[in-house]
Short mmCIF file of C-alpha atoms and ligand atoms in Angstrom, two decimals:
data_model
loop_
_atom_site.label_atom_id
_atom_site.label_comp_id
_atom_site.label_asym_id
_atom_site.label_seq_id
_atom_site.Cartn_x
_atom_site.Cartn_y
_atom_site.Cartn_z
CA MET A 1 -17.09 8.84 23.95
CA SER A 2 -18.68 5.38 23.82
CA VAL A 3 -17.51 2.86 21.27
CA PRO A 4 -19.94 0.07 20.36
CA ALA A 5 -19.23 -3.57 19.61
CA VAL A 6 -15.58 -3.68 20.61
CA ARG A 7 -14.49 -5.96 23.40
CA GLY A 8 -13.18 -3.92 26.27
CA ASP A 9 -14.71 -0.83 24.69
CA LEU A 10 -12.79 2.41 24.90
CA LEU A 11 -9.78 2.26 27.23
CA THR A 12 -8.86 5.63 28.70
CA GLY A 13 -6.65 4.79 31.69
CA ALA A 14 -3.53 6.97 32.00
CA GLU A 15 -1.18 3.98 31.72
CA VAL A 16 -2.88 2.65 28.56
CA LEU A 17 -2.82 6.10 26.95
CA ARG A 18 0.85 6.55 27.85
CA GLU A 19 1.74 3.24 26.14
CA VAL A 20 0.40 4.45 22.79
CA SER A 21 1.31 8.11 23.11
CA THR A 22 4.47 7.81 21.00
CA ASP A 23 6.60 5.31 19.09
CA ARG A 24 10.38 4.78 18.86
CA SER A 25 10.95 7.88 16.72
CA GLY A 26 11.25 10.11 19.76
CA TRP A 27 8.22 12.11 18.60
CA PRO A 28 6.88 14.16 21.51
CA ALA A 29 4.23 12.18 23.37
CA THR A 30 0.60 13.24 23.12
CA ALA A 31 -2.50 11.77 24.74
CA PRO A 32 -5.09 10.19 22.41
CA GLY A 33 -8.78 10.11 23.28
CA GLY A 34 -8.63 6.38 23.94
CA VAL A 35 -7.54 2.95 22.79
CA VAL A 36 -9.55 0.02 21.44
CA ARG A 37 -8.25 -3.54 21.34
CA PRO A 38 -10.58 -5.64 19.16
CA ARG A 39 -10.22 -9.40 18.89
CA SER A 40 -12.22 -10.08 15.76
CA VAL A 41 -12.49 -8.66 12.27
CA ALA A 42 -16.18 -7.97 12.93
CA GLU A 43 -15.17 -5.81 15.90
CA VAL A 44 -12.71 -3.86 13.75
CA GLN A 45 -15.48 -3.35 11.19
CA GLY A 46 -17.93 -2.20 13.86
CA PHE A 47 -15.38 0.20 15.31
CA LEU A 48 -14.37 1.78 11.97
CA SER A 49 -17.98 2.10 10.89
CA TRP A 50 -18.67 3.94 14.16
CA ALA A 51 -15.56 6.13 13.65
CA SER A 52 -16.81 7.07 10.18
CA ARG A 53 -20.29 7.92 11.44
CA THR A 54 -18.89 10.10 14.21
CA GLY A 55 -15.93 11.55 12.25
CA THR A 56 -13.48 10.20 14.83
CA ALA A 57 -9.80 10.08 13.84
CA VAL A 58 -8.22 6.59 14.06
CA VAL A 59 -4.54 5.67 14.41
CA THR A 60 -3.96 1.98 13.70
CA ARG A 61 -1.10 0.56 15.71
CA GLY A 62 0.97 -2.61 15.89
CA ALA A 63 3.90 -2.80 18.30
CA GLY A 64 4.72 0.93 18.18
CA SER A 65 8.32 0.20 17.14
CA GLY A 66 7.97 2.57 14.18
CA LEU A 67 10.57 5.27 13.62
CA ALA A 68 8.50 7.83 11.70
CA ALA A 69 5.88 8.80 14.29
CA GLY A 70 3.22 7.01 12.25
CA ALA A 71 1.50 5.13 15.08
CA VAL A 72 1.48 8.01 17.55
CA GLY A 73 -1.80 8.35 19.40
CA VAL A 74 -2.44 11.99 18.61
CA ALA A 75 -4.88 14.14 20.59
CA GLY A 76 -8.53 13.51 19.74
CA ALA A 77 -7.82 10.21 17.93
CA VAL A 78 -8.69 6.70 19.04
CA VAL A 79 -5.84 4.20 18.70
CA LEU A 80 -6.87 0.94 17.02
CA ASP A 81 -4.40 -1.43 18.67
CA LEU A 82 -4.14 -4.65 16.62
CA SER A 83 -1.19 -6.12 18.53
CA GLY A 84 -3.42 -8.68 20.24
CA PHE A 85 -4.54 -9.98 16.86
CA ASP A 86 -1.59 -12.34 16.93
CA ARG A 87 -2.40 -15.79 15.55
CA ILE A 88 -0.50 -17.60 12.82
CA LEU A 89 -3.51 -19.17 11.15
CA GLU A 90 -1.72 -21.52 8.77
CA ILE A 91 1.68 -22.42 7.42
CA ASP A 92 1.15 -24.16 4.10
CA ALA A 93 4.48 -25.91 3.47
CA ASP A 94 3.46 -27.24 0.04
CA GLU A 95 2.42 -23.83 -1.28
CA GLN A 96 5.17 -22.13 0.76
CA LEU A 97 2.93 -19.49 2.25
CA ALA A 98 1.58 -18.36 5.61
CA ARG A 99 -1.76 -16.90 6.59
CA VAL A 100 -1.49 -14.61 9.60
CA GLU A 101 -3.21 -12.01 11.69
CA PRO A 102 -1.51 -8.58 11.74
CA GLY A 103 -0.28 -8.64 15.34
CA VAL A 104 2.05 -11.64 14.83
CA ILE A 105 5.61 -10.72 15.83
CA THR A 106 7.90 -10.93 12.78
CA ALA A 107 10.49 -13.25 14.38
CA GLU A 108 7.74 -15.59 15.57
CA LEU A 109 6.51 -16.08 12.01
CA ASP A 110 10.06 -16.79 10.84
CA ALA A 111 10.53 -19.29 13.68
CA ALA A 112 7.25 -21.03 12.79
CA ALA A 113 8.32 -21.17 9.13
CA SER A 114 11.67 -22.58 10.19
CA ALA A 115 9.94 -25.66 11.63
CA HIS A 116 8.96 -26.45 7.99
CA SER A 117 12.47 -25.66 6.64
CA LEU A 118 11.05 -22.40 5.32
CA MET A 119 11.91 -18.76 5.96
CA TYR A 120 9.97 -15.51 6.20
CA ALA A 121 12.70 -13.39 4.66
CA PRO A 122 12.02 -9.77 5.70
CA ASP A 123 13.83 -9.19 9.00
CA PRO A 124 13.91 -5.58 10.23
CA GLY A 125 16.36 -4.85 13.01
CA SER A 126 13.27 -4.84 15.22
CA VAL A 127 12.33 -8.39 14.18
CA GLY A 128 11.82 -9.49 17.80
CA ILE A 129 9.30 -6.73 18.59
CA SER A 130 7.63 -5.47 15.40
CA THR A 131 4.38 -6.88 14.04
CA ILE A 132 3.65 -8.20 10.56
CA GLY A 133 0.86 -5.60 10.23
CA GLY A 134 3.31 -2.79 11.04
CA ASN A 135 5.88 -4.29 8.65
CA ILE A 136 3.32 -4.37 5.84
CA ALA A 137 2.03 -0.88 6.63
CA THR A 138 5.59 0.51 6.48
CA ASN A 139 6.87 -1.86 3.77
CA ALA A 140 9.69 -2.65 6.18
CA GLY A 141 13.13 -3.61 4.98
CA GLY A 142 15.69 -5.49 6.99
CA LEU A 143 19.07 -7.11 7.25
CA ARG A 144 18.37 -9.77 4.61
CA GLY A 145 17.07 -7.14 2.19
CA ALA A 146 20.33 -7.11 0.22
CA LYS A 147 19.25 -10.41 -1.36
CA TYR A 148 15.59 -10.91 -0.50
CA GLY A 149 14.15 -7.42 -0.90
CA VAL A 150 11.55 -5.72 1.29
CA THR A 151 8.21 -6.74 2.80
CA ARG A 152 6.30 -5.94 -0.42
CA ASP A 153 8.20 -8.73 -2.19
CA HIS A 154 6.66 -11.25 0.21
CA VAL A 155 3.01 -10.17 0.48
CA LEU A 156 0.53 -12.08 -1.69
CA ALA A 157 -2.87 -11.01 -0.32
CA LEU A 158 -4.34 -8.75 2.34
CA ASP A 159 -7.62 -8.50 4.24
CA VAL A 160 -8.30 -4.84 4.88
CA VAL A 161 -11.08 -3.03 6.74
CA LEU A 162 -11.74 0.29 5.03
CA ALA A 163 -12.57 3.52 6.82
CA ASP A 164 -16.34 2.90 6.56
CA GLY A 165 -16.06 -0.61 8.02
CA THR A 166 -16.20 -2.52 4.71
CA LEU A 167 -14.00 -5.64 4.66
CA ILE A 168 -12.14 -6.25 1.40
CA ARG A 169 -9.59 -8.79 0.23
CA VAL A 170 -6.91 -7.75 -2.26
CA GLY A 171 -4.38 -9.97 -4.02
CA ARG A 172 -4.59 -13.75 -4.07
CA ASP A 173 -3.09 -16.87 -2.53
CA THR A 174 -1.21 -17.84 -5.68
CA ILE A 175 2.40 -16.97 -6.41
CA LYS A 176 1.38 -15.22 -9.63
CA GLY A 177 -1.68 -13.14 -10.56
CA VAL A 178 -2.16 -9.80 -12.30
CA ALA A 179 -5.92 -9.27 -12.54
CA GLY A 180 -6.67 -5.62 -11.80
CA TYR A 181 -4.48 -2.91 -10.30
CA ASP A 182 -1.91 -3.95 -7.70
CA LEU A 183 -3.80 -2.97 -4.56
CA VAL A 184 -1.56 -5.17 -2.41
CA GLY A 185 1.27 -2.89 -3.47
CA LEU A 186 -0.83 0.17 -2.68
CA PHE A 187 -1.73 -0.98 0.84
CA THR A 188 1.82 -2.14 1.51
CA GLY A 189 3.57 0.97 2.75
CA SER A 190 0.34 2.96 3.17
CA GLU A 191 1.15 3.64 6.85
CA GLY A 192 -2.35 3.15 8.19
CA THR A 193 -3.81 5.87 5.96
CA LEU A 194 -5.93 3.73 3.60
CA GLY A 195 -7.34 0.98 5.81
CA ALA A 196 -6.63 -1.36 8.71
CA ILE A 197 -4.84 -4.57 7.68
CA VAL A 198 -6.52 -7.43 9.54
CA GLY A 199 -5.06 -10.44 7.72
CA ALA A 200 -2.26 -11.33 5.31
CA THR A 201 -1.10 -14.17 3.11
CA LEU A 202 2.68 -14.08 3.00
CA ARG A 203 5.19 -15.79 0.83
CA LEU A 204 7.71 -18.14 2.45
CA ILE A 205 10.88 -19.35 0.78
CA PRO A 206 13.12 -22.38 1.36
CA ARG A 207 15.34 -21.75 4.37
CA PRO A 208 18.96 -21.70 3.22
CA LEU A 209 20.73 -24.74 4.64
CA ARG A 210 24.08 -23.00 4.75
CA THR A 211 25.23 -19.55 5.70
CA SER A 212 28.73 -18.06 5.92
CA THR A 213 29.26 -14.90 7.93
CA ALA A 214 32.14 -12.45 8.22
CA ALA A 215 33.00 -9.28 10.11
CA ALA A 216 35.17 -7.05 7.91
CA PHE A 217 36.88 -4.15 9.69
CA PHE A 218 38.15 -1.03 7.91
CA ALA A 219 40.46 1.89 8.69
CA ASP A 220 37.64 4.31 7.94
CA ILE A 221 34.00 4.32 6.87
CA GLY A 222 34.88 5.53 3.37
CA SER A 223 36.89 2.34 2.78
CA ALA A 224 33.92 0.28 3.97
CA ALA A 225 31.65 2.09 1.50
CA GLY A 226 34.24 1.42 -1.24
CA ALA A 227 34.13 -2.27 -0.33
CA VAL A 228 30.34 -2.30 -0.81
CA THR A 229 30.81 -1.14 -4.41
CA ALA A 230 33.48 -3.80 -4.91
CA ILE A 231 31.08 -6.48 -3.62
CA THR A 232 28.32 -5.27 -5.94
CA ARG A 233 30.72 -5.48 -8.89
CA SER A 234 32.03 -8.93 -7.86
CA GLY A 235 28.86 -10.77 -8.89
CA ALA A 236 28.37 -12.08 -5.34
CA ARG A 237 25.03 -11.33 -3.71
CA PRO A 238 25.26 -11.47 0.07
CA ALA A 239 21.99 -11.91 1.94
CA VAL A 240 23.25 -9.48 4.61
CA LEU A 241 25.52 -6.50 3.94
CA GLU A 242 25.40 -4.09 6.88
CA ILE A 243 27.62 -1.10 7.51
CA LEU A 244 28.44 0.51 10.89
CA ASP A 245 30.74 3.46 11.58
CA GLY A 246 33.27 3.66 14.43
CA PRO A 247 31.19 5.79 16.83
CA THR A 248 28.25 3.37 16.45
CA LEU A 249 30.61 0.46 17.21
CA SER A 250 31.70 2.24 20.41
CA ALA A 251 28.07 2.69 21.45
CA ILE A 252 27.36 -1.03 20.85
CA ASP A 253 30.50 -1.96 22.81
CA ALA A 254 29.30 0.16 25.73
CA LEU A 255 25.85 -1.45 25.71
CA GLU A 256 26.79 -5.05 24.94
CA GLY A 257 30.31 -5.41 26.35
CA THR A 258 31.71 -6.25 22.90
CA ALA A 259 35.04 -4.93 21.57
CA PHE A 260 34.34 -3.99 17.96
CA ARG A 261 35.90 -0.52 18.03
CA THR A 262 39.32 -1.89 19.02
CA ARG A 263 39.32 -3.80 15.71
CA GLY A 264 38.58 -0.99 13.27
CA GLU A 265 36.94 2.34 12.52
CA ALA A 266 34.13 0.78 10.48
CA LEU A 267 32.54 -2.64 10.12
CA LEU A 268 30.75 -4.52 7.37
CA VAL A 269 28.71 -7.50 8.55
CA ILE A 270 28.47 -9.84 5.58
CA GLN A 271 26.48 -13.05 5.30
CA THR A 272 26.14 -15.23 2.22
CA ASP A 273 23.67 -18.08 2.11
CA GLY A 274 22.56 -21.04 0.02
CA PHE A 275 24.40 -24.10 -1.23
CA GLY A 276 27.45 -22.11 -2.30
CA ALA A 277 27.59 -19.87 0.78
CA ALA A 278 31.27 -20.50 1.60
CA GLU A 279 32.41 -20.08 -2.03
CA GLU A 280 30.39 -16.89 -2.35
CA LEU A 281 31.97 -15.46 0.80
CA ASP A 282 35.40 -16.24 -0.73
CA VAL A 283 34.43 -14.15 -3.76
CA VAL A 284 33.42 -11.31 -1.41
CA ALA A 285 36.68 -11.56 0.58
CA THR A 286 38.74 -11.37 -2.62
CA ALA A 287 36.74 -8.38 -3.88
CA ILE A 288 37.18 -6.35 -0.68
CA ALA A 289 40.83 -7.28 -0.07
CA PRO A 290 42.17 -3.91 -1.36
CA HIS A 291 39.89 -2.02 1.06
CA VAL A 292 39.75 -4.14 4.23
CA ALA A 293 42.02 -3.85 7.26
CA HIS A 294 41.06 -7.10 8.90
CA ILE A 295 38.45 -9.82 8.29
CA GLU A 296 37.08 -12.37 10.77
CA LEU A 297 34.98 -15.36 9.76
CA ALA A 298 32.28 -16.50 12.19
CA ALA A 299 33.27 -19.95 13.43
CA ASP A 300 29.72 -21.28 13.70
CA ALA A 301 26.03 -20.34 13.55
CA ALA A 302 26.03 -19.14 17.17
CA GLU A 303 28.89 -16.72 16.52
CA ALA A 304 27.19 -15.48 13.35
CA GLU A 305 23.99 -14.92 15.31
CA ARG A 306 25.91 -12.95 17.97
CA LEU A 307 27.31 -10.72 15.24
CA LEU A 308 23.88 -10.07 13.72
CA PHE A 309 22.45 -9.49 17.20
CA ALA A 310 25.13 -6.85 17.84
CA ARG A 311 24.14 -5.12 14.59
CA ARG A 312 20.48 -5.17 15.68
CA ARG A 313 21.52 -3.40 18.89
CA ALA A 314 22.86 -0.34 17.02
CA LEU A 315 19.77 1.78 17.57
CA PRO A 316 19.18 0.78 21.23
CA ALA A 317 22.89 1.53 21.84
CA LEU A 318 22.43 5.07 20.52
CA GLU A 319 19.16 5.47 22.43
CA ALA A 320 21.18 4.64 25.56
CA ILE A 321 23.59 7.57 25.11
CA GLY A 322 21.23 10.39 24.24
CA ARG A 323 18.22 11.44 22.27
CA PRO A 324 18.32 10.13 18.70
CA LEU A 325 16.76 11.79 15.68
CA ILE A 326 16.61 8.84 13.31
CA GLU A 327 17.02 9.32 9.57
CA ASP A 328 16.60 6.73 6.87
CA ILE A 329 17.89 7.78 3.48
CA ALA A 330 18.83 5.66 0.48
CA VAL A 331 21.22 6.66 -2.27
CA PRO A 332 22.48 4.82 -5.35
CA ARG A 333 25.02 2.37 -3.90
CA ARG A 334 27.92 3.84 -5.87
CA ARG A 335 27.31 7.13 -4.02
CA LEU A 336 27.43 5.65 -0.50
CA ALA A 337 30.98 6.89 0.18
CA GLU A 338 30.12 10.41 -0.95
CA ALA A 339 26.93 10.40 1.13
CA ILE A 340 28.78 9.29 4.25
CA GLU A 341 31.52 11.90 3.78
CA ARG A 342 29.01 14.71 3.32
CA ILE A 343 26.89 13.59 6.30
CA ALA A 344 30.03 13.89 8.45
CA ALA A 345 30.57 17.41 7.11
CA ILE A 346 26.96 18.32 7.92
CA GLY A 347 27.45 17.09 11.49
CA ALA A 348 30.60 19.19 11.89
CA GLU A 349 29.01 22.32 10.41
CA GLU A 350 25.81 22.05 12.46
CA GLY A 351 27.67 21.09 15.64
CA VAL A 352 25.84 17.78 16.19
CA ARG A 353 27.00 14.18 16.60
CA ILE A 354 25.86 12.00 13.70
CA PHE A 355 26.29 8.23 13.88
CA VAL A 356 25.89 6.18 10.69
CA PHE A 357 24.89 2.57 10.19
CA GLY A 358 22.56 0.89 7.72
CA HIS A 359 21.71 -1.67 5.12
CA ALA A 360 24.60 -0.95 2.77
CA GLY A 361 23.56 -3.62 0.28
CA ASP A 362 20.40 -1.57 -0.36
CA GLY A 363 22.19 1.82 -0.35
CA ASN A 364 20.18 2.53 2.82
CA LEU A 365 21.88 4.63 5.51
CA HIS A 366 20.56 5.54 8.93
CA PRO A 367 22.29 8.76 9.96
CA ILE A 368 21.33 9.11 13.63
CA ILE A 369 21.66 12.58 15.10
CA VAL A 370 22.17 12.16 18.83
CA THR A 371 21.67 15.13 21.12
CA ASP A 372 21.51 15.44 24.88
CA ARG A 373 18.37 14.03 26.33
CA GLY A 374 15.79 16.72 27.11
CA ALA A 375 12.26 16.28 28.38
CA THR A 376 10.53 13.74 26.13
CA ASP A 377 7.88 16.21 25.08
CA ASP A 378 10.39 18.81 23.88
CA PRO A 379 10.78 19.02 20.12
CA ALA A 380 14.20 17.94 18.83
CA PRO A 381 16.81 20.75 19.15
CA ALA A 382 17.06 23.23 16.26
CA GLU A 383 20.59 22.18 15.28
CA ALA A 384 19.48 18.52 15.00
CA LEU A 385 16.52 19.51 12.82
CA ALA A 386 18.79 21.68 10.66
CA ALA A 387 21.18 18.76 10.16
CA ALA A 388 18.26 16.41 9.32
CA ASP A 389 16.98 18.90 6.77
CA ARG A 390 20.37 19.02 5.07
CA ILE A 391 20.61 15.21 5.07
CA PHE A 392 17.24 14.96 3.28
CA ALA A 393 18.40 17.54 0.73
CA LEU A 394 21.61 15.56 0.25
CA ALA A 395 19.70 12.31 -0.33
CA LEU A 396 17.60 13.94 -3.06
CA GLU A 397 20.64 15.64 -4.61
CA LEU A 398 22.40 12.27 -4.87
CA GLY A 399 19.39 10.75 -6.62
CA GLY A 400 18.06 8.99 -3.51
CA THR A 401 15.09 9.12 -1.17
CA ILE A 402 14.24 10.70 2.19
CA THR A 403 12.96 7.37 3.53
CA ALA A 404 14.02 3.92 2.40
CA GLU A 405 12.03 1.82 4.86
CA HIS A 406 10.78 3.63 7.97
CA GLY A 407 8.07 5.58 6.16
CA VAL A 408 7.04 9.22 6.04
CA GLY A 409 4.85 9.26 9.16
CA ARG A 410 4.62 12.61 10.89
CA LEU A 411 8.39 12.98 11.04
CA LYS A 412 9.09 13.45 7.33
CA ARG A 413 5.76 14.72 6.08
CA ALA A 414 7.08 18.12 5.11
CA TRP A 415 9.64 16.41 2.90
CA ALA A 416 7.38 13.90 1.15
CA GLU A 417 5.93 16.46 -1.25
CA ARG A 418 9.39 17.71 -2.08
CA GLU A 419 10.52 14.22 -3.07
CA LEU A 420 7.33 13.25 -4.88
CA GLY A 421 6.76 16.52 -6.74
CA PRO A 422 3.44 18.43 -6.80
CA GLU A 423 1.68 16.31 -9.47
CA VAL A 424 2.41 12.94 -7.86
CA HIS A 425 1.74 14.31 -4.40
CA LEU A 426 -1.69 15.53 -5.53
CA LEU A 427 -2.42 12.16 -7.12
CA GLN A 428 -1.53 10.46 -3.84
CA ARG A 429 -3.84 12.81 -1.90
CA ARG A 430 -6.64 11.91 -4.34
CA LEU A 431 -6.02 8.20 -3.84
CA LYS A 432 -6.19 8.74 -0.08
CA ALA A 433 -9.54 10.58 -0.50
CA LEU A 434 -10.92 7.69 -2.56
CA PHE A 435 -10.28 5.17 0.24
CA ASP A 436 -10.89 7.50 3.16
CA PRO A 437 -13.17 10.36 2.03
CA LEU A 438 -13.61 11.77 5.53
CA GLY A 439 -9.87 11.70 6.22
CA ILE A 440 -10.24 9.83 9.52
CA LEU A 441 -7.39 7.35 9.03
CA ASN A 442 -4.13 8.52 10.57
CA PRO A 443 -4.64 12.22 9.81
CA GLY A 444 -1.47 14.29 9.76
CA SER A 445 0.69 11.30 8.84
CA SER A 446 2.32 10.18 5.58
CA VAL A 447 1.24 11.99 2.40
C1 FAD B 501 15.71 -1.22 17.16
C2 FAD B 501 14.88 -0.99 15.94
C3 FAD B 501 15.34 -1.44 14.72
C4 FAD B 501 14.56 -1.25 13.56
N1 FAD B 501 15.02 -1.74 12.38
C5 FAD B 501 14.28 -1.60 11.26
C6 FAD B 501 14.73 -2.13 10.02
O1 FAD B 501 15.80 -2.74 9.93
N2 FAD B 501 13.94 -1.94 8.93
C7 FAD B 501 12.74 -1.28 9.00
O2 FAD B 501 12.06 -1.17 7.97
N3 FAD B 501 12.30 -0.77 10.17
C8 FAD B 501 13.03 -0.91 11.30
N4 FAD B 501 12.58 -0.40 12.48
C9 FAD B 501 11.30 0.35 12.51
C10 FAD B 501 10.03 -0.47 12.84
O3 FAD B 501 10.32 -1.59 13.63
C11 FAD B 501 9.29 -0.87 11.56
O4 FAD B 501 8.80 0.31 10.92
C12 FAD B 501 8.11 -1.82 11.79
O5 FAD B 501 7.62 -2.23 10.53
C13 FAD B 501 6.99 -1.22 12.61
O6 FAD B 501 6.15 -2.28 13.05
P1 FAD B 501 5.18 -2.05 14.31
O7 FAD B 501 4.36 -3.26 14.48
O8 FAD B 501 5.95 -1.61 15.47
O9 FAD B 501 4.29 -0.86 13.75
P2 FAD B 501 3.83 0.52 14.45
O10 FAD B 501 5.02 1.30 14.88
O11 FAD B 501 2.82 0.20 15.49
O12 FAD B 501 3.14 1.24 13.23
C14 FAD B 501 3.91 1.69 12.14
C15 FAD B 501 2.96 2.24 11.06
O13 FAD B 501 2.14 1.19 10.55
C16 FAD B 501 0.76 1.47 10.76
N5 FAD B 501 0.14 0.18 11.11
C17 FAD B 501 0.56 -0.69 12.07
N6 FAD B 501 -0.20 -1.81 12.04
C18 FAD B 501 -1.12 -1.63 11.05
C19 FAD B 501 -2.19 -2.43 10.52
N7 FAD B 501 -2.46 -3.65 11.00
N8 FAD B 501 -2.95 -1.91 9.52
C20 FAD B 501 -2.68 -0.69 9.00
N9 FAD B 501 -1.68 0.10 9.44
C21 FAD B 501 -0.91 -0.36 10.45
C22 FAD B 501 0.71 2.52 11.84
O14 FAD B 501 -0.43 3.35 11.70
C23 FAD B 501 1.99 3.30 11.56
O15 FAD B 501 1.78 4.24 10.54
C24 FAD B 501 13.32 -0.57 13.65
C25 FAD B 501 12.86 -0.12 14.89
C26 FAD B 501 13.62 -0.31 16.02
C27 FAD B 501 13.09 0.17 17.34
#
């Protein structure tokens, strides 16, 4: 296979192929046909035009931190690695927006915005490793989602190379604008199946000058879920509202040397922000008083950051103790307690360990089924898959979704149609065919 007009051409070394053979979902590794690492939009265009002419499958990839097996370099495909496409082209402080290439690491954009007293609000737990392109392609959520929403709420315009190599720009660099269909919304969350995102204009917001952060410990996870409902009713709107169950706290303690589990069987990490941050946290504390066992206020920004860092280590902590099958459901927030209780019952009935943490403010739970580590290319054990299946069914039964932020990828493909229904699923397949008539972009993934 020879790929024209791409710097470095087709990389096929064993080490390079291994790097892109899977993502963080635990999907069994496969070996793609090769990897290309372009450094200009023209090179991406040349490559995709060649892929269309030759009918070559393409998997676009950012950092590979995805949890849905969406960026997996499947056999026969060429991986279009855009992680080196990593320049912040402009921070426009007056217009409060940023123009970036897709390989920029999410935390680096936020740090650059911070120098202008601005903030890039979406902050997935993987903020230090994931790319903006991957965040847009998965419509990533994050810890601040309780107040600031998901990636889609912060994307103004996109430069996209279509499957045939055509470069298009969708959206605009103004805060408002409604001419035509919302193609920014369509590409955001399209998981590399409609085009390769090669540039983005992103919205920045004023960085809150004040934050107040608390760790609220509970006697059990059901009480923590009850507290989330009380917070929602209180009129307060925390920026961060994260839930972790006792077993997850133990895993974090083991990895990080912290002592969360000695303080309770469940934890809510709560952060309010803005000019009234302290007053708002008082409102939260009053609202959860009937539920909470023990509440600790972070003394300063460094302590707050340590608490958020510990939360971000939840998944690595579970990866350290076994093989995780990572789920990502959302339910109406008032049904969080019921969802958590029934997930525990599923774990007991299927004989698997299920850890639960998530973005409680969004009703988003990550039930993580951890089994003993097998060979990485083994499929997940049958009992783990059976439990996952029942968790998806539960999410739909409770009026929720099978994936709140990680995406469908290859992992949840069988379930996407069930959630969407046959008519909408067909419509989505037709949309895909319109943008990618030969079906070369990320085949086998998403809808
Ligand atoms: C510890 C940990 C914590 C996490 N926490 C969160 C969280 O809080 N919230 C959350 O939403 N996710 C979370 N994730 C999942 C993951 O980080 C996100 O899905 C992230 O958006 C993926 O970015 P990436 O650059 O790694 O993309 P990849 O994994 O490389 O790709 C993900 C998908 O996007 C597509 N893609 C990537 N770049 C492009 C592009 N330029 N153009 C078109 N398609 C593209 C790929 O084809 C694939 O389908 C977490 C992951 C880890 C490991």
